[in-house]
Every structure is written in structure tokens, then in C-alpha cells.
Coordinates of C-alpha atoms and ligand atoms in Angstrom, one line a residue:
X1 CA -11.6 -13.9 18.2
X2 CA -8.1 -14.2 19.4
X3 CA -5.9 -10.9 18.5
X4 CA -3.2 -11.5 16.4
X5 CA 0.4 -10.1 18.0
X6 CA 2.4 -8.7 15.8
X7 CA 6.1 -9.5 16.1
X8 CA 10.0 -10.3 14.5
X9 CA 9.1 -11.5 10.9
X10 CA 6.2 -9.0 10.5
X11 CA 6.9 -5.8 8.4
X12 CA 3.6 -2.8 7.7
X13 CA 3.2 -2.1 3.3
X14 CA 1.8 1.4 2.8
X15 CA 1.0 1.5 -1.1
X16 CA 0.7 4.7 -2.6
X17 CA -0.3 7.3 -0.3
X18 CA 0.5 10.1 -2.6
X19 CA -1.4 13.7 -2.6
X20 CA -2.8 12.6 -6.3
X21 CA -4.2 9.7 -4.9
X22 CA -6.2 11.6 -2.3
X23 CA -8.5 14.4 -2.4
X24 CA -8.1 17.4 -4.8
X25 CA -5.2 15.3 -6.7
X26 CA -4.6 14.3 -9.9
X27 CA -6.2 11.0 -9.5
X28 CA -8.3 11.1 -6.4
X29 CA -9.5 8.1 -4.9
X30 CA -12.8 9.2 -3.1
X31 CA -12.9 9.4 0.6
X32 CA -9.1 8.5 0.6
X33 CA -7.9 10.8 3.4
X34 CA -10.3 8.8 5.9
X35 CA -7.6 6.1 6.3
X36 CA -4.6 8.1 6.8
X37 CA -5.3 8.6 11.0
X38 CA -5.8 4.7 10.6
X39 CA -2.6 4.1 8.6
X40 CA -0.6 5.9 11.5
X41 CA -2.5 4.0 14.4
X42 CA -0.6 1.0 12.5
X43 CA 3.0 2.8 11.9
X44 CA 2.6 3.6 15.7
X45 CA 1.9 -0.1 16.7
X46 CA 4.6 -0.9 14.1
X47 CA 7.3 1.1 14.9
X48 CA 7.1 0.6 18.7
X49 CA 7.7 -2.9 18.1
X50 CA 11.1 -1.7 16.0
X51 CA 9.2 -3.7 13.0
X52 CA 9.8 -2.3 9.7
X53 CA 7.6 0.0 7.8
X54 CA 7.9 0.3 3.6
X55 CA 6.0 3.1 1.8
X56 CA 5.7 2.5 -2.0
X57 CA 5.0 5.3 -4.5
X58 CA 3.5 5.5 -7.8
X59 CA 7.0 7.8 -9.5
X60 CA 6.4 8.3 -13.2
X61 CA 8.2 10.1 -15.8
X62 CA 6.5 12.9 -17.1
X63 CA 5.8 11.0 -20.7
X64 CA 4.6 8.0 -18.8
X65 CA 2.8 5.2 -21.2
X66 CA -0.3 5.1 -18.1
X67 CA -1.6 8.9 -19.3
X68 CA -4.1 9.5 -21.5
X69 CA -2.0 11.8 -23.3
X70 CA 0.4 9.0 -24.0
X71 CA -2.6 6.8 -24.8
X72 CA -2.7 5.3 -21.4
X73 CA -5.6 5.1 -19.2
X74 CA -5.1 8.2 -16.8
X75 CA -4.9 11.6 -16.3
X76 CA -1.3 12.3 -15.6
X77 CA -0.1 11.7 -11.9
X78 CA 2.2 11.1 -9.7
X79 CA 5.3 12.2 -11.8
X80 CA 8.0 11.5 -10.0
X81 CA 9.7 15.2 -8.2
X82 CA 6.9 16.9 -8.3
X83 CA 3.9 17.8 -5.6
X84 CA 1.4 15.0 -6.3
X85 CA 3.7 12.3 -6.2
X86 CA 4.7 13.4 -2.4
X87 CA 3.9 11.1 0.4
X88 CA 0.9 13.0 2.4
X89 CA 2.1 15.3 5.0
X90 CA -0.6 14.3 7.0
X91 CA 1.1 10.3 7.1
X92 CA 3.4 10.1 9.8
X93 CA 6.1 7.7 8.2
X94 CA 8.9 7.3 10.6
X95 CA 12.4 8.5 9.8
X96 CA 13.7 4.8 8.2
X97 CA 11.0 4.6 6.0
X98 CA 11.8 2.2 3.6
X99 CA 10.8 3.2 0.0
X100 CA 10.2 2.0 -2.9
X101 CA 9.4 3.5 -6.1
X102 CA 8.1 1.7 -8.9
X103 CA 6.6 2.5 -12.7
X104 CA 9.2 4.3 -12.7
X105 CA 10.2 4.4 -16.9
X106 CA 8.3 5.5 -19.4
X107 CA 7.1 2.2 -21.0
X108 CA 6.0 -0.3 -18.2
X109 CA 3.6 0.4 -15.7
X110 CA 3.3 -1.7 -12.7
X111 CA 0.4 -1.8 -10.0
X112 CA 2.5 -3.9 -7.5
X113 CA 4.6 -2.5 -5.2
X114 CA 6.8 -6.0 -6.3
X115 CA 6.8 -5.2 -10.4
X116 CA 10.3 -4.3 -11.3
X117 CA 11.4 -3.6 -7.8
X118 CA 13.9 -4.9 -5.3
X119 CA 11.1 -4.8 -2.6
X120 CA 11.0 -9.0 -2.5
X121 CA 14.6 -8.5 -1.8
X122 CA 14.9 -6.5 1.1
X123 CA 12.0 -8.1 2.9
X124 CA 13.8 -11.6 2.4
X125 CA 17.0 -9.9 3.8
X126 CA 15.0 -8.7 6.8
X127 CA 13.2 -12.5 7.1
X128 CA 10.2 -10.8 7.0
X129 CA 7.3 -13.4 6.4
X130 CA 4.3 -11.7 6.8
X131 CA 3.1 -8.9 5.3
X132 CA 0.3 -6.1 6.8
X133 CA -0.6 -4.3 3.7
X134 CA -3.0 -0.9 3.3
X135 CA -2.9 1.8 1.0
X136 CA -4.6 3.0 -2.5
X137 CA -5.8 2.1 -4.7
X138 CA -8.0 -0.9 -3.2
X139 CA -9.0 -2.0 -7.3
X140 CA -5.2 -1.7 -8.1
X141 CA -2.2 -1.1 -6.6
X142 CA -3.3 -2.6 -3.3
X143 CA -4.8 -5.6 -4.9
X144 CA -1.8 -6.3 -7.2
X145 CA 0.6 -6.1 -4.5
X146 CA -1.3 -8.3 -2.6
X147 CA -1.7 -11.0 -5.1
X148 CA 2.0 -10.4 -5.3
X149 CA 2.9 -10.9 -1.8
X150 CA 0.8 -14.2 -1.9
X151 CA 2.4 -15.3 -5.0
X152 CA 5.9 -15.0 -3.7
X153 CA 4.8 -16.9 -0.6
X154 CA 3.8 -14.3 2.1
X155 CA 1.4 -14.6 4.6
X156 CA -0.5 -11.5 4.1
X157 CA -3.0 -9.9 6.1
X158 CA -5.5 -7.3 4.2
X159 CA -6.4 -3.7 6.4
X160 CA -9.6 -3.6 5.6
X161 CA -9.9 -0.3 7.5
X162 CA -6.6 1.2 5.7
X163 CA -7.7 0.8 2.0
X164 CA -9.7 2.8 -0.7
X165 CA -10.6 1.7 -3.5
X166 CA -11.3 4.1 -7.2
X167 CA -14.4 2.2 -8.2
X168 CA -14.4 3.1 -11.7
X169 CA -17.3 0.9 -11.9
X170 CA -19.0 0.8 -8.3
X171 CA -18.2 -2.9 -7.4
X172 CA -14.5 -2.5 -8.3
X173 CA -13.5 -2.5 -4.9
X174 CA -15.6 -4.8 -3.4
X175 CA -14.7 -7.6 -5.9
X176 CA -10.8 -6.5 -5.0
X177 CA -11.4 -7.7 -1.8
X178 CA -13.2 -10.7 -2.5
X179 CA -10.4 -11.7 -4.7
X180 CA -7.8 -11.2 -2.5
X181 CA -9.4 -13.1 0.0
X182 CA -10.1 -15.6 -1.7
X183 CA -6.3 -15.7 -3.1
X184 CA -5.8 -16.0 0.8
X185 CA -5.3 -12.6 2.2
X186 CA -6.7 -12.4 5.7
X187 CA -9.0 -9.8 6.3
X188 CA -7.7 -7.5 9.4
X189 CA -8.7 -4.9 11.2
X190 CA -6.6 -2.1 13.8
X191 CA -8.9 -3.8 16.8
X192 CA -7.9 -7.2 15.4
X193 CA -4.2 -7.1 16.3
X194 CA -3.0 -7.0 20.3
X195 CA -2.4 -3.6 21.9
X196 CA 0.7 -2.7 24.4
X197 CA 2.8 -5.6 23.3
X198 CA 5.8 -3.5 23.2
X199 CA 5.3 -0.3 25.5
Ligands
VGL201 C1 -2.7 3.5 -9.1 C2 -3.9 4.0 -11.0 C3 -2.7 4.4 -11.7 C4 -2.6 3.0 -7.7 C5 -1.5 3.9 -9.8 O1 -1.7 3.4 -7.0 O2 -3.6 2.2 -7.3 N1 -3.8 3.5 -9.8 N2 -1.5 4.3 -11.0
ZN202 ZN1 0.2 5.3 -11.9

């Protein structure tokens, strides 16, 4: 297979790689912290090529409607200040990060890194056209923003090797991925894209 080169136009999504989303958080997603040394591989590739990177975070008010004390469907996370809602120190985001929080008042949630953000704005800005998007939760967050991306008209390649899913039941993430790719995502992974392009 020909490698796809990344280049102007191209920007790297990181959804949700917050310490509640990874092992011994709030919310873990199993196995989680085996994509982080991948997710860096890609900010590395990314940022050599000056592309830009965006980081979205799960930032909830303490009372948010999402929590089962609030009648929601989850344990309380990622509240917005505070420890779990941290990027992981062991993800190397580089120094112009762009971030984006979202779910961010009490009454509307939002699984995509689009929902009540100005991320479509600032990608349009930039003339970025296709998206490279990893991250948690495969089943949700990932997924959403995904179908998002699509939706709004990006071409958007899936890292399969980036993503975890929380397989509430054990198919969840499996059928994620089938459905974005069948929504048109492209399945892609690190050995997939050209090497040394800009070193
Ligand atoms: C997420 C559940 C609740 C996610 C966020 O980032 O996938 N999942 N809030
Ligand atoms: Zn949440």
C-alpha cells in the first residue's frame, strides 16, 4: 500500500486523554495507557512537519447532568480544575497545543470534540481539511467526533492504533469502528503514513 504523507491542510485530534480516562481514574477505559507512546509517535511526526496538534478534554462542572449522582450515566469525572481532568503527564503535547474543552455546563453533555465548541472554527481558519483523530473513548467521544468531522465535511483518517474503547458491552468498540468506517473514516495506522518527510 502506498503511505500516506502527511502535509499543509492536515491537523492531529487527540480526544480526551485525561488521567480519569486511563488507568486507576475515575472512569478508566481498560488498557488505555497502551496508546499514549503511540499518540506521541504521531505528535512527533506532527509537529516536525509544523502541523497543528488539538487536544480536547472532557471539563465538567462538579454538578454535571452525565453523573450518576445527578442522574446521569457516570461516575463523576473529569471535573474541570481538578487532577482527573488533567492531560496525562506521560502525553507529550507540544507547547501550542491547541485545546479545547467541551461539556463544559452543567446541563448538556457532548461526546464530540465539535458539540458546543469553536473547534470547526479554528480548523477552517487554519484550512485544515483533513483530520488524523485518536484518543478515548473509542465507543464515545472518539466516535462522535469522528462522525462529526465527517459530517462537517472532513476527510478523516481513524488511528486505529491510538484509540480505546470502554466496552460497556464487549462489542462496543468494535461496532464504533465499523460505524465510523463505514461513515467513511479511513482506517490508519503509525506504519501507514511516510516517515522523514520533514527532518
Ligand atoms: C467520555 C464518557 C463520559 C469520553 C466522556 O471521553 O469518551 N466517555 N464522558
Ligand atoms: Zn464526560
Amino acid at each position: 500500500m502506498e503511505k500516506i504523507k502527511i502535509d499543509q491542510g492536515d491537523a492531529l485530534i487527540i480526544v480526551d486523554v485525561q488521567n480519569d480516562f486511563l488507568p486507576g481514574g475515575a472512569l478508566e477505559v481498560p488498557n488505555s495507557d497502551v496508546i499514549i507512546p503511540v499518540l506521541n509517535r504521531y505528535i512527533v511526526l506532527f509537529s516536525k512537519a509544523g502541523l497543528p496538534v488539538v487536544a480536547t478534554r472532557d471539563w465538567h462542572p462538579p454538578d454535571h447532568c452525565s453523573f450518576k449522582n445527578q442522574g446521569g450515566l457516570w461516575p463523576p469525572h473529569c471535573v474541570r480544575g481538578t487532577k482527573g481532568a488533567e492531560f496525562s503527564p506521560e502525553l507529550e503535547l507540544p507547547e501550542n497545543t491547541i485545546i479545547v474543552s467541551k461539556a463544559t455546563s452543567v446541563e448538556s453533555d457532548a461526546y464530540s470534540g465539535f458539540e458546543g465548541t469553536n473547534l470547526d472554527e479554528i480548523l477552517r481558519e487554519k484550512g485544515i481539511e483533513r483530520l488524523f483523530i485518536g484518543g478515548l473513548a473509542t465507543d464515545y467521544c472518539v466516535l462522535n467526533t469522528v462522525k462529526d468531522a465527517l459530517k462537517n465535511g472532513y476527510k478523516v483518517f481513524l488511528l486505529t492504533d491510538a484509540i480505546k474503547a470502554v466496552n460497556i458491552k464487549p462489542d462496543d468498540g468494535a461496532k464504533a469502528e465499523k460505524e465510523m468506517i463505514e461513515g467513511g473514516a479511513v482506517p490508519l495506522k503509525f506504519e501507514d503514513i511516510a516517515q522523514n518527510l520533514y527532518e
